[in-house]
Short mmCIF file of C-alpha atoms and ligand atoms in Angstrom, two decimals:
data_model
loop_
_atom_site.label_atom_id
_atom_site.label_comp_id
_atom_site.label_asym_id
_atom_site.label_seq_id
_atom_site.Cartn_x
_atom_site.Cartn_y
_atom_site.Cartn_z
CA UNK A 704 -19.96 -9.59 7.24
CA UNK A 705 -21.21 -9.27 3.58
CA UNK A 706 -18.67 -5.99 2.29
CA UNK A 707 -21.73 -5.91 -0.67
CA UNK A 708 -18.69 -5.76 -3.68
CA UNK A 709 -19.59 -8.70 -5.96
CA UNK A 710 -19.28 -8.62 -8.74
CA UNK A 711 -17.61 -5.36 -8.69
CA UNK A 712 -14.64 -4.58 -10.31
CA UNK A 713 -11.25 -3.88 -8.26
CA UNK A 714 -7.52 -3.18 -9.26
CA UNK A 715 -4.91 -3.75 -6.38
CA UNK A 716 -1.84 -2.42 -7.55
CA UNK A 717 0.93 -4.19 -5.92
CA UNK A 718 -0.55 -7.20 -5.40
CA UNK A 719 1.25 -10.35 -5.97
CA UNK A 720 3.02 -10.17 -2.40
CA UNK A 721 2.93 -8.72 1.32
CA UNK A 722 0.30 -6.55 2.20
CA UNK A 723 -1.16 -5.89 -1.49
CA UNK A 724 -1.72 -9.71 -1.77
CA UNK A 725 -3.67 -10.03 1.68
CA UNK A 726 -5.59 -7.00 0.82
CA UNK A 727 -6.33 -8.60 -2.84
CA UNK A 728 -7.48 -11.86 -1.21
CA UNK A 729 -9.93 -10.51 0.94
CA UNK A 730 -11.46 -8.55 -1.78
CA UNK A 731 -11.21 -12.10 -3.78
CA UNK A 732 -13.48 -13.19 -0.71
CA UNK A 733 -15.62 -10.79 -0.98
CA UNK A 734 -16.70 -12.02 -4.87
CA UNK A 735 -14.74 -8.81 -7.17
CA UNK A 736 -13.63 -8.95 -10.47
CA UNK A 737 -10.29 -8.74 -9.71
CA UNK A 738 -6.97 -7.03 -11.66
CA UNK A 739 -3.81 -7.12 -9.63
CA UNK A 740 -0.67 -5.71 -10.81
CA UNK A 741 3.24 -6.05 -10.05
CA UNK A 742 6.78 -5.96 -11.84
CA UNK A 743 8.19 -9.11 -11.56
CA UNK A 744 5.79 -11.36 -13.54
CA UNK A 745 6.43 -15.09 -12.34
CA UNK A 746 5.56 -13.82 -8.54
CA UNK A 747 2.43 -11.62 -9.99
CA UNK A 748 0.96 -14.56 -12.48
CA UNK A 749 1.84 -17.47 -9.58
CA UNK A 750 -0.07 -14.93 -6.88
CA UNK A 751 -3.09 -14.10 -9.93
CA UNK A 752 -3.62 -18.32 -10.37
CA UNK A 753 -3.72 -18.86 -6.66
CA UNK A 754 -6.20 -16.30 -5.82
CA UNK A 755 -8.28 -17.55 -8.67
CA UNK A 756 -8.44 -20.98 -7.71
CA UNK A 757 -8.86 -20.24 -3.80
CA UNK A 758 -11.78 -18.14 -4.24
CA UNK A 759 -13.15 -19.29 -7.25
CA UNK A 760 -13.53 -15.77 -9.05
CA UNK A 761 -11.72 -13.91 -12.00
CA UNK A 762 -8.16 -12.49 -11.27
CA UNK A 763 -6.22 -10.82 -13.91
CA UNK A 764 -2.29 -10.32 -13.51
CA UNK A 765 -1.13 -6.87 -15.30
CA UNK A 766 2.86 -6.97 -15.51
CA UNK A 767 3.41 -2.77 -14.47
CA UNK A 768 5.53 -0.88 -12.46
CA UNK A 769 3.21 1.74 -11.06
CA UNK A 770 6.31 4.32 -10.54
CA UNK A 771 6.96 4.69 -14.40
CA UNK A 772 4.02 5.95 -17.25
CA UNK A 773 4.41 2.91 -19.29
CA UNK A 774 3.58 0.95 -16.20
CA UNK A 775 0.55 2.50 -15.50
CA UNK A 776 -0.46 2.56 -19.15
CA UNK A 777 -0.53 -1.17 -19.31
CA UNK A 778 -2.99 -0.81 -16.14
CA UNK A 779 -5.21 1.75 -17.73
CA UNK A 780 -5.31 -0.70 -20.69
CA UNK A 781 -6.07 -4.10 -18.99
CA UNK A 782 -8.66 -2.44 -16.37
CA UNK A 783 -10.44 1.68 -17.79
CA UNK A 784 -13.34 1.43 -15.14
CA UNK A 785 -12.73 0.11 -11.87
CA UNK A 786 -15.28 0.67 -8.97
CA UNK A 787 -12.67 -0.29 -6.56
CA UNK A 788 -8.55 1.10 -6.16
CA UNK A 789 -6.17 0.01 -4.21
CA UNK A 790 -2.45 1.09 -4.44
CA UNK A 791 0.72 -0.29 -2.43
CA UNK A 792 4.46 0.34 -3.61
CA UNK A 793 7.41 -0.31 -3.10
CA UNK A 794 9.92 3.34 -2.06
CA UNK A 795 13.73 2.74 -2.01
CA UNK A 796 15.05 0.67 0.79
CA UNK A 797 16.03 2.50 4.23
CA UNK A 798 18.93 5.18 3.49
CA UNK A 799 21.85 5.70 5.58
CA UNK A 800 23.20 9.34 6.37
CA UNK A 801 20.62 11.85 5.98
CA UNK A 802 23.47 13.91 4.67
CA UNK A 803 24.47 11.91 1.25
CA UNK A 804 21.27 11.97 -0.03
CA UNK A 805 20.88 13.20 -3.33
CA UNK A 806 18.20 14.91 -5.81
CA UNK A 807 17.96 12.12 -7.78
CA UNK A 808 17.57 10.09 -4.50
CA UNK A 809 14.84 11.97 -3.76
CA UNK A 810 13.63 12.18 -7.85
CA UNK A 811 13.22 7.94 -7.37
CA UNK A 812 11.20 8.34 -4.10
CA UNK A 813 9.08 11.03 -5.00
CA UNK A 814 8.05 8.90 -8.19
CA UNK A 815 7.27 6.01 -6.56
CA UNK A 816 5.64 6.88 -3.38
CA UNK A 817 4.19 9.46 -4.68
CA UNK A 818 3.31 10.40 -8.01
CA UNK A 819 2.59 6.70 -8.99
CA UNK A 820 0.02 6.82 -6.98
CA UNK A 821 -1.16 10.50 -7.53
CA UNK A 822 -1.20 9.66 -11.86
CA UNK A 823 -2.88 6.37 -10.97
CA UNK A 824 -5.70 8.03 -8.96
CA UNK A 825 -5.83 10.90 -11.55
CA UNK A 826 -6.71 8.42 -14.14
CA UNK A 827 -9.76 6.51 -12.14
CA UNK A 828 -11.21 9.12 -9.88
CA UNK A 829 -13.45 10.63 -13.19
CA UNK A 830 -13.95 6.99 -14.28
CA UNK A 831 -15.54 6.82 -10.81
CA UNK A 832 -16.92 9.90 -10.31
CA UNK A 833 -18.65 9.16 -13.41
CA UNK A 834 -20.61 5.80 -11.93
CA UNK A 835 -21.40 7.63 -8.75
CA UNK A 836 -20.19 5.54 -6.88
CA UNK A 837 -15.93 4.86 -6.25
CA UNK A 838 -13.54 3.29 -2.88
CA UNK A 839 -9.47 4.47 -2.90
CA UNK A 840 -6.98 3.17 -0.83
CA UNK A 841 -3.63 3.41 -0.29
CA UNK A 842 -1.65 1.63 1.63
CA UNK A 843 0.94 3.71 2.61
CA UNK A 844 3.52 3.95 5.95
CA UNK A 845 3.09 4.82 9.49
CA UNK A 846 6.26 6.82 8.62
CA UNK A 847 4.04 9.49 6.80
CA UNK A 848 3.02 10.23 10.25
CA UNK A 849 5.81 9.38 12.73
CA UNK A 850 9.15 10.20 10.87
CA UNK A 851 11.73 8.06 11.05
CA UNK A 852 15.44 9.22 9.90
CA UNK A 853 16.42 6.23 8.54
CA UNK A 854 13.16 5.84 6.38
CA UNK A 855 13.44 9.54 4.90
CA UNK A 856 13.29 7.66 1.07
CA UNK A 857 9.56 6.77 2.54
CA UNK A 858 8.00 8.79 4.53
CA UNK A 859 8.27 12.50 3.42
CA UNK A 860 6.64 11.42 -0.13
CA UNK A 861 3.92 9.38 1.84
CA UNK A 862 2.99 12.38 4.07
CA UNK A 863 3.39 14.42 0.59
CA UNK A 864 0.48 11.63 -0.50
CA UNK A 865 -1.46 11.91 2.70
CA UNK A 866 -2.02 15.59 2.19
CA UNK A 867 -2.85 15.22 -1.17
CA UNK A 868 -5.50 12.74 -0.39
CA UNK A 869 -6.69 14.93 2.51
CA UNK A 870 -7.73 17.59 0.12
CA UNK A 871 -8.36 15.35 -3.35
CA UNK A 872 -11.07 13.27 -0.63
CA UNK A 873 -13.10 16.00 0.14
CA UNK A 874 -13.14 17.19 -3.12
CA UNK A 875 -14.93 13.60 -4.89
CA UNK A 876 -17.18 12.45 -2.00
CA UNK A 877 -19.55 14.30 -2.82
CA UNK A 878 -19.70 11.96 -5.80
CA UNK A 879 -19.74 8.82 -3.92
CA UNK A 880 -15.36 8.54 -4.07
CA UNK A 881 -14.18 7.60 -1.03
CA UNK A 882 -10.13 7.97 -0.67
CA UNK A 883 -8.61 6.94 2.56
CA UNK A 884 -5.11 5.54 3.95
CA UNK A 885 -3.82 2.76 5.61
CA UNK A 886 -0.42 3.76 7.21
CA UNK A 887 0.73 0.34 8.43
CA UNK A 888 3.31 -0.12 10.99
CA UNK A 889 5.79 -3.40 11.15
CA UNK A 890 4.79 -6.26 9.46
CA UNK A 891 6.30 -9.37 8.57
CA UNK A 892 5.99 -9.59 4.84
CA UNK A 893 8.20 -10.31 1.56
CA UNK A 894 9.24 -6.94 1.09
CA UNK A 895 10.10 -6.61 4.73
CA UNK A 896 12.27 -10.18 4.54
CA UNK A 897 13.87 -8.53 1.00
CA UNK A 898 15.24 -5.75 2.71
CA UNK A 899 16.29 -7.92 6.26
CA UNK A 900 19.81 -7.19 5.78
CA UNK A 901 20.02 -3.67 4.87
CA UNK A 902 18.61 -3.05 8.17
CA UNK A 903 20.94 -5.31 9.62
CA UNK A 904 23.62 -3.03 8.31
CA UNK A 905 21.87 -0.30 9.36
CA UNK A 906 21.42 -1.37 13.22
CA UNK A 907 24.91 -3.24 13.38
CA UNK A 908 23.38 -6.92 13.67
CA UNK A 909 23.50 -9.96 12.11
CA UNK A 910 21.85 -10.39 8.98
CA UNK A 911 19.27 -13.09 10.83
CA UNK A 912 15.94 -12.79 9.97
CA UNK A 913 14.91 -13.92 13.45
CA UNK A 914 17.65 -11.19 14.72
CA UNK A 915 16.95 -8.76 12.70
CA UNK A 916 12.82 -8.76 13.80
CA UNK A 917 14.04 -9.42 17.77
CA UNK A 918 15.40 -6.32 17.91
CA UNK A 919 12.64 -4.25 15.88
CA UNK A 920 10.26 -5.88 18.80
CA UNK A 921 12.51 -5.22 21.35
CA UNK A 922 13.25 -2.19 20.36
CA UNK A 923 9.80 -1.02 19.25
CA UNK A 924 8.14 -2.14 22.41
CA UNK A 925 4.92 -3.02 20.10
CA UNK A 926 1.99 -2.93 23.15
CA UNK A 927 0.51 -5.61 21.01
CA UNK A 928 3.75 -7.45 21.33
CA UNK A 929 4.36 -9.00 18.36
CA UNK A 930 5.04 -8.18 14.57
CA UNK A 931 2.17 -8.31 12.66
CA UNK A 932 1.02 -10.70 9.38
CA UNK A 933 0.08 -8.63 6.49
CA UNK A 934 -3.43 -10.59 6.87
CA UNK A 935 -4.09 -8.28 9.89
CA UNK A 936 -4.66 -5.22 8.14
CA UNK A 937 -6.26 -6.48 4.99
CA UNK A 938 -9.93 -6.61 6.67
CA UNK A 939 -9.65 -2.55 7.25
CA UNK A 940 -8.69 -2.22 4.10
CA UNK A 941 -11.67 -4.42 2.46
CA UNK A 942 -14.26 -2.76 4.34
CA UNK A 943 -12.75 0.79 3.19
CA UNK A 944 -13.03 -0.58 -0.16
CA UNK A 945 -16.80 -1.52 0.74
CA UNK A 946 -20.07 0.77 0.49
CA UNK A 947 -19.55 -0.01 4.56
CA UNK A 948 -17.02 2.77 4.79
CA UNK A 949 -19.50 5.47 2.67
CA UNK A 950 -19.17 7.95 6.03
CA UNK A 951 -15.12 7.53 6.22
CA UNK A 952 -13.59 10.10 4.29
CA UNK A 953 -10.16 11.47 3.71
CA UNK A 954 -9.07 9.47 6.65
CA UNK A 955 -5.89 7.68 7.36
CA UNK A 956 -5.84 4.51 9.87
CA UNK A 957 -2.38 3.41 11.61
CA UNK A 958 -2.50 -0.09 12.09
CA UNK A 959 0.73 -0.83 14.22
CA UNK A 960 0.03 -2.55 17.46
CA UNK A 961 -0.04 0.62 19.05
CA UNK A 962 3.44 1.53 18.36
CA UNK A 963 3.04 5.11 18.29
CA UNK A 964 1.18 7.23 20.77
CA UNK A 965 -1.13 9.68 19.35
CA UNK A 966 -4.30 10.81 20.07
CA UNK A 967 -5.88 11.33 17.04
N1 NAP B 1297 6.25 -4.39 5.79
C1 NAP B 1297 6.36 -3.39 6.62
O1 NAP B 1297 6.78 -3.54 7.78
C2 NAP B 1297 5.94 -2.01 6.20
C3 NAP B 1297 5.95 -1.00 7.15
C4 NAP B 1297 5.51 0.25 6.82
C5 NAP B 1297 5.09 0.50 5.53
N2 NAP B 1297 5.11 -0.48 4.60
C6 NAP B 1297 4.65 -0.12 3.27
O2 NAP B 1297 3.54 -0.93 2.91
C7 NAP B 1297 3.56 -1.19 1.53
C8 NAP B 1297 3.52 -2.68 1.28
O3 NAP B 1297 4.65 -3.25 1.91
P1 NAP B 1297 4.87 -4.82 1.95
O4 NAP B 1297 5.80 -5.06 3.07
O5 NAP B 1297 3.56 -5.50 1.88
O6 NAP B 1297 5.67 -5.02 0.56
P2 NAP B 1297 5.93 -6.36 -0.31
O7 NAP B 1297 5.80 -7.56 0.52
O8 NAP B 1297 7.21 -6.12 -1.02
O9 NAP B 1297 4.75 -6.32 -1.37
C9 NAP B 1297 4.67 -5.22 -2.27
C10 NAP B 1297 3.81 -5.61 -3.46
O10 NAP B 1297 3.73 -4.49 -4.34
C11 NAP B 1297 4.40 -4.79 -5.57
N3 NAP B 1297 5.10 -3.55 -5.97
C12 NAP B 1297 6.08 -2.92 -5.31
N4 NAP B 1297 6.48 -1.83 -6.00
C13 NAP B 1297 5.72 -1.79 -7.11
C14 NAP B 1297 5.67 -0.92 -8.22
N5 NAP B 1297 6.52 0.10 -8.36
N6 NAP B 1297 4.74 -1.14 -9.18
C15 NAP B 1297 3.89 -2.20 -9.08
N7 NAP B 1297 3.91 -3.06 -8.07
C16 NAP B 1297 4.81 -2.87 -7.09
C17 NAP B 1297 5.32 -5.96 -5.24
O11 NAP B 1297 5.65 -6.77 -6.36
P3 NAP B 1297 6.97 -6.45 -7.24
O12 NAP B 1297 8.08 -6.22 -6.27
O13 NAP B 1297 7.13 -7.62 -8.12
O14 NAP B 1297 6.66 -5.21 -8.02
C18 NAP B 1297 4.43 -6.72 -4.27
O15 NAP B 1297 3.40 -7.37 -4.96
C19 NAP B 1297 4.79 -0.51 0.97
O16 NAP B 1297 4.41 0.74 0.47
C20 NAP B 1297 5.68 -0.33 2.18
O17 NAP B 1297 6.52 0.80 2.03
C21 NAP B 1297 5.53 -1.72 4.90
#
């Protein structure tokens, strides 16, 4: 399927790993100009050269941390007038008793998960607006929607982001800005391997990998039956960030396997 992008210009923001990466490939794919941005530099520019070489276009590593205003300063700098934005970052890992969590606990989510992306999207969206034409997504949690009390660092800021984008969406479409969210479910990705033992702690198992994602299955009961590869939700998020998508609006997709029931 041609997504019609080339030669467009696209920031994914949080893209030298997991699910930002996949996402940033496809778009790669699909012919962008392509800026991708993370905080540890030898993963970002090793990720940026790759990409480059694989599909033969131009990919741009930005060294930023999306949660802080220098971070996204250094964005605005390298890349002023994107046509395409796509944000992924990182909350704190799982917390333990609901009970010892502190304001400034809450301070560090509420600045990543969700006024990064917020001050990000503030920037762009008149940039956008401006061309007529404009794709956002975010690639948030399934949590935002199906809380979890062990992910409490995660998913009360991404449902915080979720309405936000509900009303922000309807707001710029008529301008040809499209926001929507991905709220991925388990998926078998750096990040996820980087925080393998703290949910070991947190479940009482052995810090095993193999242990550690046995149990989430088993315990999960994915109907899909497996944990997924970060490469199975990057197609939805390349066609939302396609003129494809111009009748989706304000939306918000779970991609999970079918882990949690809801209608709508
Ligand atoms: N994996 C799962 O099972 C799962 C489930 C539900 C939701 N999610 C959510 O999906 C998103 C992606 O998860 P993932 O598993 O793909 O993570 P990942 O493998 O750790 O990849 C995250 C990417 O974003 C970058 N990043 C993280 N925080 C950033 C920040 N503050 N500023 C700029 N770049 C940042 C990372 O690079 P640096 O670390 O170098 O910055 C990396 O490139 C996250 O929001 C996560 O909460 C994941």
């Amino acid at each position: 399927m041609d997504l019609q992008i080339s030669g467009k210009k696209a920031i994914m923001a949080g893209g030298s790993a997991g699910m930002g990466r996949a996402t940033a490939e496809r778009l790669a794919e699909a012919g962008v100009e392509l800026y991708i941005t993370a905080r540890r530099k030898e993963r970002l520019l090793k990720a940026a050269e790759e990409i480059a070489q694989k599909y033969n276009t131009s990919v741009t590593p930005v060294v930023a941390d999306s949660s802080t205003e220098e971070g996204r300063q250094a964005l605005f700098a390298a890349c002023p007038d994107p046509d395409i934005l796509s944000i992924t970052i990182k909350p704190p890992p799982p917390n333990g008793n609901f009970l010892e969590l502190t304001p400034e606990n809450w301070r560090d989510s509420i600045d990543t998960a969700l006024i990064g992306p917020i001050e990000i999207m503030r920037r762009y969206i008149p940039v956008m607006k401006d061309k007529g034409w404009g794709r956002i997504v975010n690639i948030a949690t399934f949590s935002a929607k199906n809380p979890m009390i062990w992910r409490l660092m995660s998913g009360p800021a991404r449902s915080a982001l979720v309405n936000y984008t509900a009303g922000v969406s309807r707001e710029v479409a008529q301008y040809g800005v499209n926001i929507n969210n991905i709220l991925p479910g388990m998926f078998q990705t750096e990040g996820a391997s980087e925080l393998m033992e703290v949910y070991a702690q947190a479940f009482g198992l052995q810090p095993d990998p193999q242990v550690v994602r046995a149990h989430f299955q088993e315990h999960n009961k994915i109907p899909a039956g497996f944990i997924a590869d970060a490469a199975d939700m990057a197609p939805m998020a390349a066609l939302l960030c396609s003129p494809l998508s111009r009748f989706i609006v304000g939306q918000n997709i779970v991609i999970d396997g079918g882990q949690h029931y809801s209608l709508f």
